CSV table of C-alpha atoms in Angstrom, one decimal:
chain,number,residue,atom,x,y,z
A,1,UNK,CA,0.0,0.0,0.0
A,2,UNK,CA,1.2,3.4,-0.9
A,3,UNK,CA,0.3,4.9,2.5
A,4,UNK,CA,2.4,2.3,4.3
A,5,UNK,CA,5.0,2.3,1.6
A,6,UNK,CA,5.4,6.1,1.6
A,7,UNK,CA,5.7,6.1,5.5
A,8,UNK,CA,8.5,3.8,5.2
A,9,UNK,CA,10.0,5.9,2.4
A,10,UNK,CA,9.7,9.2,4.2
A,11,UNK,CA,10.6,8.5,7.5
A,12,UNK,CA,12.4,5.2,8.1
A,13,UNK,CA,14.2,3.8,5.2
A,14,UNK,CA,14.9,6.6,2.9
A,15,UNK,CA,18.4,5.4,2.1
A,16,UNK,CA,20.9,5.9,-0.6
A,17,UNK,CA,19.8,2.9,-2.6
A,18,UNK,CA,16.1,4.0,-2.6
A,19,UNK,CA,16.9,7.6,-3.7
A,20,UNK,CA,19.3,6.4,-6.4
A,21,UNK,CA,17.0,3.8,-7.5
A,22,UNK,CA,14.0,6.3,-7.9
A,23,UNK,CA,16.4,8.7,-9.9
A,24,UNK,CA,17.4,5.8,-12.1
A,25,UNK,CA,13.8,4.7,-12.6
A,26,UNK,CA,12.6,8.2,-13.5
A,27,UNK,CA,15.6,8.8,-15.9
A,28,UNK,CA,14.9,5.5,-17.7
A,29,UNK,CA,11.2,6.1,-18.3
A,30,UNK,CA,11.9,9.6,-19.7
A,31,UNK,CA,14.9,8.4,-21.9
A,32,UNK,CA,12.7,5.7,-23.3
A,33,UNK,CA,9.7,7.9,-24.0
A,34,UNK,CA,11.5,11.1,-24.9
A,35,UNK,CA,10.7,11.0,-28.5
A,36,UNK,CA,7.1,10.1,-27.8
A,37,UNK,CA,6.7,13.1,-25.5
A,38,UNK,CA,8.2,15.4,-28.1
A,39,UNK,CA,5.9,14.2,-30.6
A,40,UNK,CA,2.9,15.0,-28.4
A,41,UNK,CA,4.3,18.4,-28.0
A,42,UNK,CA,4.9,19.0,-31.6
A,43,UNK,CA,1.0,18.7,-32.0
A,44,UNK,CA,0.1,21.4,-29.5
A,45,UNK,CA,3.3,22.9,-28.3
A,46,UNK,CA,6.8,23.6,-29.4
A,47,UNK,CA,7.9,20.0,-29.8
A,48,UNK,CA,10.7,19.9,-27.1
A,49,UNK,CA,9.0,18.4,-24.1
A,50,UNK,CA,10.7,15.1,-24.4
A,51,UNK,CA,14.1,16.7,-25.0
A,52,UNK,CA,13.7,19.0,-22.2
A,53,UNK,CA,12.6,16.4,-19.7
A,54,UNK,CA,15.5,14.1,-20.8
A,55,UNK,CA,17.9,16.9,-20.3
A,56,UNK,CA,16.6,17.5,-16.8
A,57,UNK,CA,16.7,13.8,-15.8
A,58,UNK,CA,20.1,13.4,-17.1
A,59,UNK,CA,21.2,16.3,-15.0
A,60,UNK,CA,19.6,14.7,-11.8
A,61,UNK,CA,21.1,11.3,-12.9
A,62,UNK,CA,24.6,12.8,-13.0
A,63,UNK,CA,24.3,14.0,-9.6
A,64,UNK,CA,22.7,10.9,-8.1
A,65,UNK,CA,25.7,9.9,-5.9
A,66,UNK,CA,25.6,13.1,-4.2
A,67,UNK,CA,21.8,13.3,-4.0
A,68,UNK,CA,21.6,9.7,-2.5
A,69,UNK,CA,23.5,10.7,0.5
A,70,UNK,CA,21.1,13.4,1.5
A,71,UNK,CA,17.8,12.9,3.6
A,72,UNK,CA,14.9,12.3,1.4
A,73,UNK,CA,13.2,15.6,1.8
A,74,UNK,CA,16.5,17.5,1.2
A,75,UNK,CA,17.1,15.2,-1.9
A,76,UNK,CA,13.7,15.9,-3.3
A,77,UNK,CA,14.4,19.6,-2.9
A,78,UNK,CA,17.6,19.5,-4.7
A,79,UNK,CA,16.3,17.3,-7.5
A,80,UNK,CA,13.6,19.9,-7.9
A,81,UNK,CA,16.2,22.7,-8.0
A,82,UNK,CA,18.3,20.7,-10.5
A,83,UNK,CA,15.1,20.2,-12.8
A,84,UNK,CA,14.4,24.0,-12.6
A,85,UNK,CA,17.9,24.8,-13.7
A,86,UNK,CA,18.1,22.2,-16.5
A,87,UNK,CA,14.7,21.4,-17.9
A,88,UNK,CA,13.5,24.9,-19.0
A,89,UNK,CA,10.2,25.7,-20.5
A,90,UNK,CA,7.2,25.7,-18.4
A,91,UNK,CA,8.0,22.1,-17.2
A,92,UNK,CA,11.2,23.0,-15.3
A,93,UNK,CA,9.4,25.4,-12.9
A,94,UNK,CA,6.3,23.1,-12.5
A,95,UNK,CA,8.1,19.8,-11.8
A,96,UNK,CA,10.7,21.8,-9.9
A,97,UNK,CA,8.0,23.4,-7.7
A,98,UNK,CA,6.3,20.1,-7.1
A,99,UNK,CA,9.5,18.3,-5.9
A,100,UNK,CA,10.9,21.3,-3.9
A,101,UNK,CA,7.4,21.6,-2.1
A,102,UNK,CA,7.1,18.0,-1.3
A,103,UNK,CA,10.6,18.1,0.1
A,104,UNK,CA,9.9,21.2,2.1
A,105,UNK,CA,6.6,19.6,3.5
A,106,UNK,CA,8.1,16.4,4.4
A,107,UNK,CA,11.0,18.1,6.1
A,108,UNK,CA,8.8,20.3,8.0
A,109,UNK,CA,8.2,19.6,11.6
A,110,UNK,CA,4.4,19.0,11.4
A,111,UNK,CA,3.8,16.7,8.4
A,112,UNK,CA,6.9,14.4,8.5
A,113,UNK,CA,4.9,11.1,8.2
A,114,UNK,CA,2.1,12.5,6.0
A,115,UNK,CA,3.0,12.2,2.4
A,116,UNK,CA,-0.5,12.7,1.1
A,117,UNK,CA,-0.7,16.1,2.8
A,118,UNK,CA,2.8,17.1,1.6
A,119,UNK,CA,1.6,16.2,-2.0
A,120,UNK,CA,-1.4,18.1,-1.6
A,121,UNK,CA,0.4,21.3,-0.8
A,122,UNK,CA,3.0,20.8,-3.3
A,123,UNK,CA,0.2,20.3,-6.0
A,124,UNK,CA,-1.4,23.6,-4.8
A,125,UNK,CA,1.9,25.3,-5.2
A,126,UNK,CA,2.3,23.9,-8.9
A,127,UNK,CA,-1.3,25.1,-9.5
A,128,UNK,CA,-0.3,28.6,-8.3
A,129,UNK,CA,2.9,28.6,-10.1
A,130,UNK,CA,1.1,27.7,-13.4
A,131,UNK,CA,-2.0,29.6,-12.6
A,132,UNK,CA,-3.9,26.6,-13.7
A,133,UNK,CA,-6.6,24.4,-12.3
A,134,UNK,CA,-8.3,21.1,-13.0
A,135,UNK,CA,-9.5,20.5,-16.6
A,136,UNK,CA,-6.9,23.0,-18.1
A,137,UNK,CA,-5.0,20.1,-20.0
A,138,UNK,CA,-1.9,20.2,-17.8
A,139,UNK,CA,0.1,17.9,-15.7
A,140,UNK,CA,-2.4,19.0,-12.9
A,141,UNK,CA,-5.0,16.8,-14.5
A,142,UNK,CA,-2.8,13.9,-13.6
A,143,UNK,CA,-1.5,15.1,-10.2
A,144,UNK,CA,-5.0,15.9,-8.8
A,145,UNK,CA,-6.2,12.3,-9.4
A,146,UNK,CA,-2.9,10.7,-8.3
A,147,UNK,CA,-3.3,12.7,-5.0
A,148,UNK,CA,-6.9,11.4,-4.8
A,149,UNK,CA,-5.6,7.8,-4.9
A,150,UNK,CA,-2.9,8.4,-2.4
A,151,UNK,CA,-5.4,10.1,-0.1
A,152,UNK,CA,-7.7,7.0,-0.2
A,153,UNK,CA,-4.6,4.7,0.3
A,154,UNK,CA,-4.9,2.9,-3.0
A,155,UNK,CA,-2.4,0.4,-4.1
A,156,UNK,CA,0.6,1.3,-6.1
A,157,UNK,CA,-0.8,-0.5,-9.3
A,158,UNK,CA,-4.1,1.5,-8.8
A,159,UNK,CA,-2.2,4.7,-8.6
A,160,UNK,CA,-0.2,4.0,-11.7
A,161,UNK,CA,-3.4,3.1,-13.8
A,162,UNK,CA,-5.3,6.1,-12.6
A,163,UNK,CA,-2.5,8.3,-13.7
A,164,UNK,CA,-2.4,6.7,-17.1
A,165,UNK,CA,-6.0,6.9,-17.5
A,166,UNK,CA,-6.0,10.6,-16.2
A,167,UNK,CA,-3.3,11.4,-19.0
A,168,UNK,CA,-5.5,9.9,-21.6
A,169,UNK,CA,-8.4,12.0,-20.5
A,170,UNK,CA,-6.6,15.2,-21.5
A,171,UNK,CA,-7.1,14.1,-25.0
A,172,UNK,CA,-10.6,15.6,-25.0
A,173,UNK,CA,-9.6,18.7,-23.2
A,174,UNK,CA,-9.3,22.2,-24.4
A,175,UNK,CA,-5.8,23.7,-23.4
A,176,UNK,CA,-6.3,26.9,-21.2
A,177,UNK,CA,-2.6,27.4,-20.1
A,178,UNK,CA,0.8,27.3,-21.9
A,179,UNK,CA,1.6,27.6,-25.7
A,180,UNK,CA,-1.3,25.0,-26.4
A,181,UNK,CA,-4.0,27.5,-25.3
A,182,UNK,CA,-3.2,29.7,-28.2
A,183,UNK,CA,-4.6,26.8,-30.3
A,184,UNK,CA,-7.9,27.1,-28.7
A,185,UNK,CA,-10.3,24.3,-29.9
A,186,UNK,CA,-7.5,23.0,-32.1
A,187,UNK,CA,-5.8,21.6,-29.0
A,188,UNK,CA,-8.7,19.2,-28.5
A,189,UNK,CA,-7.9,15.8,-29.7
A,190,UNK,CA,-4.3,15.5,-28.5
A,191,UNK,CA,-2.9,14.2,-25.2
A,192,UNK,CA,-1.1,16.8,-23.1
A,193,UNK,CA,2.6,16.1,-23.1
A,194,UNK,CA,3.0,17.3,-19.5
A,195,UNK,CA,0.2,15.1,-18.3
A,196,UNK,CA,1.7,12.2,-20.2
A,197,UNK,CA,5.2,12.6,-18.7
A,198,UNK,CA,3.6,13.0,-15.3
A,199,UNK,CA,1.8,9.8,-15.7
A,200,UNK,CA,4.8,7.9,-17.0
A,201,UNK,CA,7.0,9.1,-14.0
A,202,UNK,CA,4.1,8.1,-11.6
A,203,UNK,CA,4.1,4.8,-13.1
A,204,UNK,CA,7.9,4.4,-12.9
A,205,UNK,CA,7.9,5.4,-9.3
A,206,UNK,CA,5.1,3.1,-8.4
A,207,UNK,CA,6.9,0.1,-10.2
A,208,UNK,CA,10.0,0.9,-8.5
A,209,UNK,CA,8.4,1.1,-5.0
A,210,UNK,CA,6.5,-2.0,-5.5
A,211,UNK,CA,9.7,-3.8,-6.0
A,212,UNK,CA,11.2,-2.2,-2.9
A,213,UNK,CA,8.2,-2.4,-0.6
A,214,UNK,CA,6.1,-5.4,-1.6
A,215,UNK,CA,2.8,-5.4,0.1
B,1,UNK,CA,28.6,45.0,-12.1
B,2,UNK,CA,27.3,48.1,-13.5
B,3,UNK,CA,29.2,51.3,-12.2
B,4,UNK,CA,25.9,53.2,-12.3
B,5,UNK,CA,23.6,50.8,-10.5
B,6,UNK,CA,21.9,53.4,-8.5
B,7,UNK,CA,19.2,53.3,-11.2
B,8,UNK,CA,16.7,50.6,-11.5
B,9,UNK,CA,17.8,47.6,-13.6
B,10,UNK,CA,15.9,46.2,-16.6
B,11,UNK,CA,15.8,42.5,-17.5
B,12,UNK,CA,14.2,41.4,-20.9
B,13,UNK,CA,12.9,37.8,-21.3
B,14,UNK,CA,11.8,36.3,-24.5
B,15,UNK,CA,11.3,32.8,-25.9
B,16,UNK,CA,13.4,33.9,-28.8
B,17,UNK,CA,17.2,35.0,-28.3
B,18,UNK,CA,16.9,37.4,-31.2
B,19,UNK,CA,13.8,39.2,-29.8
B,20,UNK,CA,15.4,39.5,-26.3
B,21,UNK,CA,18.7,40.8,-27.8
B,22,UNK,CA,16.9,43.0,-30.2
B,23,UNK,CA,14.8,44.5,-27.5
B,24,UNK,CA,17.8,45.1,-25.3
B,25,UNK,CA,19.6,46.7,-28.1
B,26,UNK,CA,16.8,49.2,-28.7
B,27,UNK,CA,16.8,50.1,-25.0
B,28,UNK,CA,20.6,50.6,-25.0
B,29,UNK,CA,20.4,52.8,-28.0
B,30,UNK,CA,17.8,55.0,-26.4
B,31,UNK,CA,19.2,55.3,-22.8
B,32,UNK,CA,22.9,54.4,-23.1
B,33,UNK,CA,24.7,52.9,-20.2
B,34,UNK,CA,22.9,54.6,-17.4
B,35,UNK,CA,20.6,51.6,-16.5
B,36,UNK,CA,21.9,48.1,-15.7
B,37,UNK,CA,20.4,45.9,-18.5
B,38,UNK,CA,20.4,42.3,-19.4
B,39,UNK,CA,18.5,39.8,-21.4
B,40,UNK,CA,17.7,36.2,-21.5
B,41,UNK,CA,16.2,34.4,-24.6
B,42,UNK,CA,15.8,30.9,-25.7
B,43,UNK,CA,16.3,27.5,-23.8
B,44,UNK,CA,19.4,26.0,-22.6
B,45,UNK,CA,20.2,24.7,-26.1
B,46,UNK,CA,19.6,28.0,-27.8
B,47,UNK,CA,16.2,27.0,-29.3
B,48,UNK,CA,13.1,28.8,-28.7
B,49,UNK,CA,11.9,28.8,-25.0
B,50,UNK,CA,12.8,30.3,-21.6
B,51,UNK,CA,14.8,28.8,-18.8
B,52,UNK,CA,15.2,29.8,-15.1
B,53,UNK,CA,18.9,29.5,-15.1
B,54,UNK,CA,19.4,32.0,-17.9
B,55,UNK,CA,16.9,34.4,-16.3
B,56,UNK,CA,18.7,34.2,-13.0
B,57,UNK,CA,22.0,35.0,-14.6
B,58,UNK,CA,20.3,38.0,-16.4
B,59,UNK,CA,19.0,39.2,-13.0
B,60,UNK,CA,22.5,39.0,-11.5
B,61,UNK,CA,23.8,40.9,-14.4
B,62,UNK,CA,21.2,43.7,-14.3
B,63,UNK,CA,21.0,43.7,-10.6
B,64,UNK,CA,20.6,47.1,-8.9
B,65,UNK,CA,20.0,47.7,-5.2
B,66,UNK,CA,17.2,50.1,-6.5
B,67,UNK,CA,15.5,47.0,-7.8
B,68,UNK,CA,14.9,45.4,-11.3
B,69,UNK,CA,11.9,45.6,-13.6
B,70,UNK,CA,11.4,42.5,-15.6
B,71,UNK,CA,9.6,42.3,-19.2
B,72,UNK,CA,8.4,39.0,-20.4
B,73,UNK,CA,6.7,37.8,-23.7
B,74,UNK,CA,4.6,34.6,-23.3
B,75,UNK,CA,3.4,32.5,-20.3
B,76,UNK,CA,6.4,30.4,-19.9
B,77,UNK,CA,8.8,33.4,-19.7
B,78,UNK,CA,6.6,34.7,-16.8
B,79,UNK,CA,6.5,31.2,-14.9
B,80,UNK,CA,10.4,30.9,-15.3
B,81,UNK,CA,10.9,34.5,-14.4
B,82,UNK,CA,9.0,34.1,-11.1
B,83,UNK,CA,11.0,30.9,-10.4
B,84,UNK,CA,14.3,32.7,-11.1
B,85,UNK,CA,13.3,35.5,-8.8
B,86,UNK,CA,12.5,33.2,-5.9
B,87,UNK,CA,15.9,31.7,-6.5
B,88,UNK,CA,17.4,35.2,-6.0
B,89,UNK,CA,16.3,34.7,-2.3
B,90,UNK,CA,15.1,37.4,0.2
B,91,UNK,CA,15.6,40.1,0.4
B,92,UNK,CA,16.7,40.6,-3.1
B,93,UNK,CA,13.6,38.8,-4.7
B,94,UNK,CA,11.4,41.4,-3.0
B,95,UNK,CA,13.1,44.1,-5.2
B,96,UNK,CA,12.3,42.6,-8.5
B,97,UNK,CA,8.9,43.1,-10.3
B,98,UNK,CA,7.5,41.4,-13.5
B,99,UNK,CA,5.7,44.1,-15.4
B,100,UNK,CA,2.4,43.6,-16.9
B,101,UNK,CA,3.4,45.5,-20.1
B,102,UNK,CA,4.4,44.9,-23.7
B,103,UNK,CA,8.0,43.6,-24.0
B,104,UNK,CA,9.4,46.2,-26.3
B,105,UNK,CA,7.4,49.4,-25.4
B,106,UNK,CA,7.4,48.4,-21.6
B,107,UNK,CA,11.3,47.9,-21.6
B,108,UNK,CA,12.0,51.2,-23.4
B,109,UNK,CA,9.6,53.2,-21.3
B,110,UNK,CA,10.7,51.6,-18.2
B,111,UNK,CA,14.4,52.3,-19.0
B,112,UNK,CA,13.7,55.9,-20.0
B,113,UNK,CA,12.0,56.3,-16.6
B,114,UNK,CA,14.8,54.5,-14.7
B,115,UNK,CA,17.5,56.5,-16.4
B,116,UNK,CA,16.1,59.6,-14.6
B,117,UNK,CA,16.6,57.8,-11.3
B,118,UNK,CA,13.0,57.1,-10.7
B,119,UNK,CA,12.3,54.4,-8.0
B,120,UNK,CA,11.2,51.0,-8.9
B,121,UNK,CA,7.5,51.5,-8.3
B,122,UNK,CA,7.5,54.6,-10.6
B,123,UNK,CA,9.4,52.7,-13.3
B,124,UNK,CA,6.9,49.8,-13.1
B,125,UNK,CA,3.9,52.1,-13.2
B,126,UNK,CA,5.1,54.0,-16.1
B,127,UNK,CA,5.6,50.6,-18.1
B,128,UNK,CA,2.3,49.4,-17.0
B,129,UNK,CA,0.4,52.4,-18.1
B,130,UNK,CA,1.0,50.9,-21.6
B,131,UNK,CA,-1.3,48.0,-20.8
B,132,UNK,CA,-5.0,48.4,-21.6
């Protein structure tokens, strides 16, 4: 269960192997899917989401040894900062804000064991940063449902499936933020690249945690 | 960095390096060297886009204790600029304002105002008068 899994992750056993493994899993899924993400972005954006994300994850991967030595909240903050500095576009600040805020929340004195609440606050920060909300055809359309699943303590496989389904649902949405918003109705009929990368990362993280913390 | 940094600084952020550099060049030709000025355009690979690291570097180059007025083009430029400003850290981040004004006209008007020694709020207000 993710609730239990994350409790273990955030408080007890955030060790070097775990952080390094998460980094590696994320880097791999983005490297494998970078072309597909850029293809999605070519339809409604500027075609570089895959390239940008790959650059970001490679930058994080290059620092994995140093990052693995940090406590998990600090590692998340620094990974977020690295993404901000290396990804660029809108994705850099959005993913960066997500991770930096999760790190800050987990590192705070009040919410140390509550991943769901840390995630919620971090998602709020992403929404503020992007001035976006649900249904705007962004990565938030994956993050909100993922948070919902975490909140009801769904299993890792359930979370991962929900993320994939949520990304697919952006197909029918009209983009309200970012470059895609300039396309108006023509943005309908394409999966949002940010939502897709978010679902891929969620799935990769869930897969990795399942291997680490079997139910 | 700038010897006359008593005046408010100007930073121009565009998805296109050519637009950013061109707008900065226009400002420079109009007000000379009396305002700290820097630009950031394009992504880390030189293509279209914006990135926080580049904007942060521009903020450092154009830094003035009187503050910095930032001009952006499309949405991502604003998001990345906000991120870069936060990364400056307090108290400097409190002395940077993203202007709600057209990139070229805003930067030129703001620079003209700044070159006369106006305070940040005045510089920003002058630029934002251009917005409907």
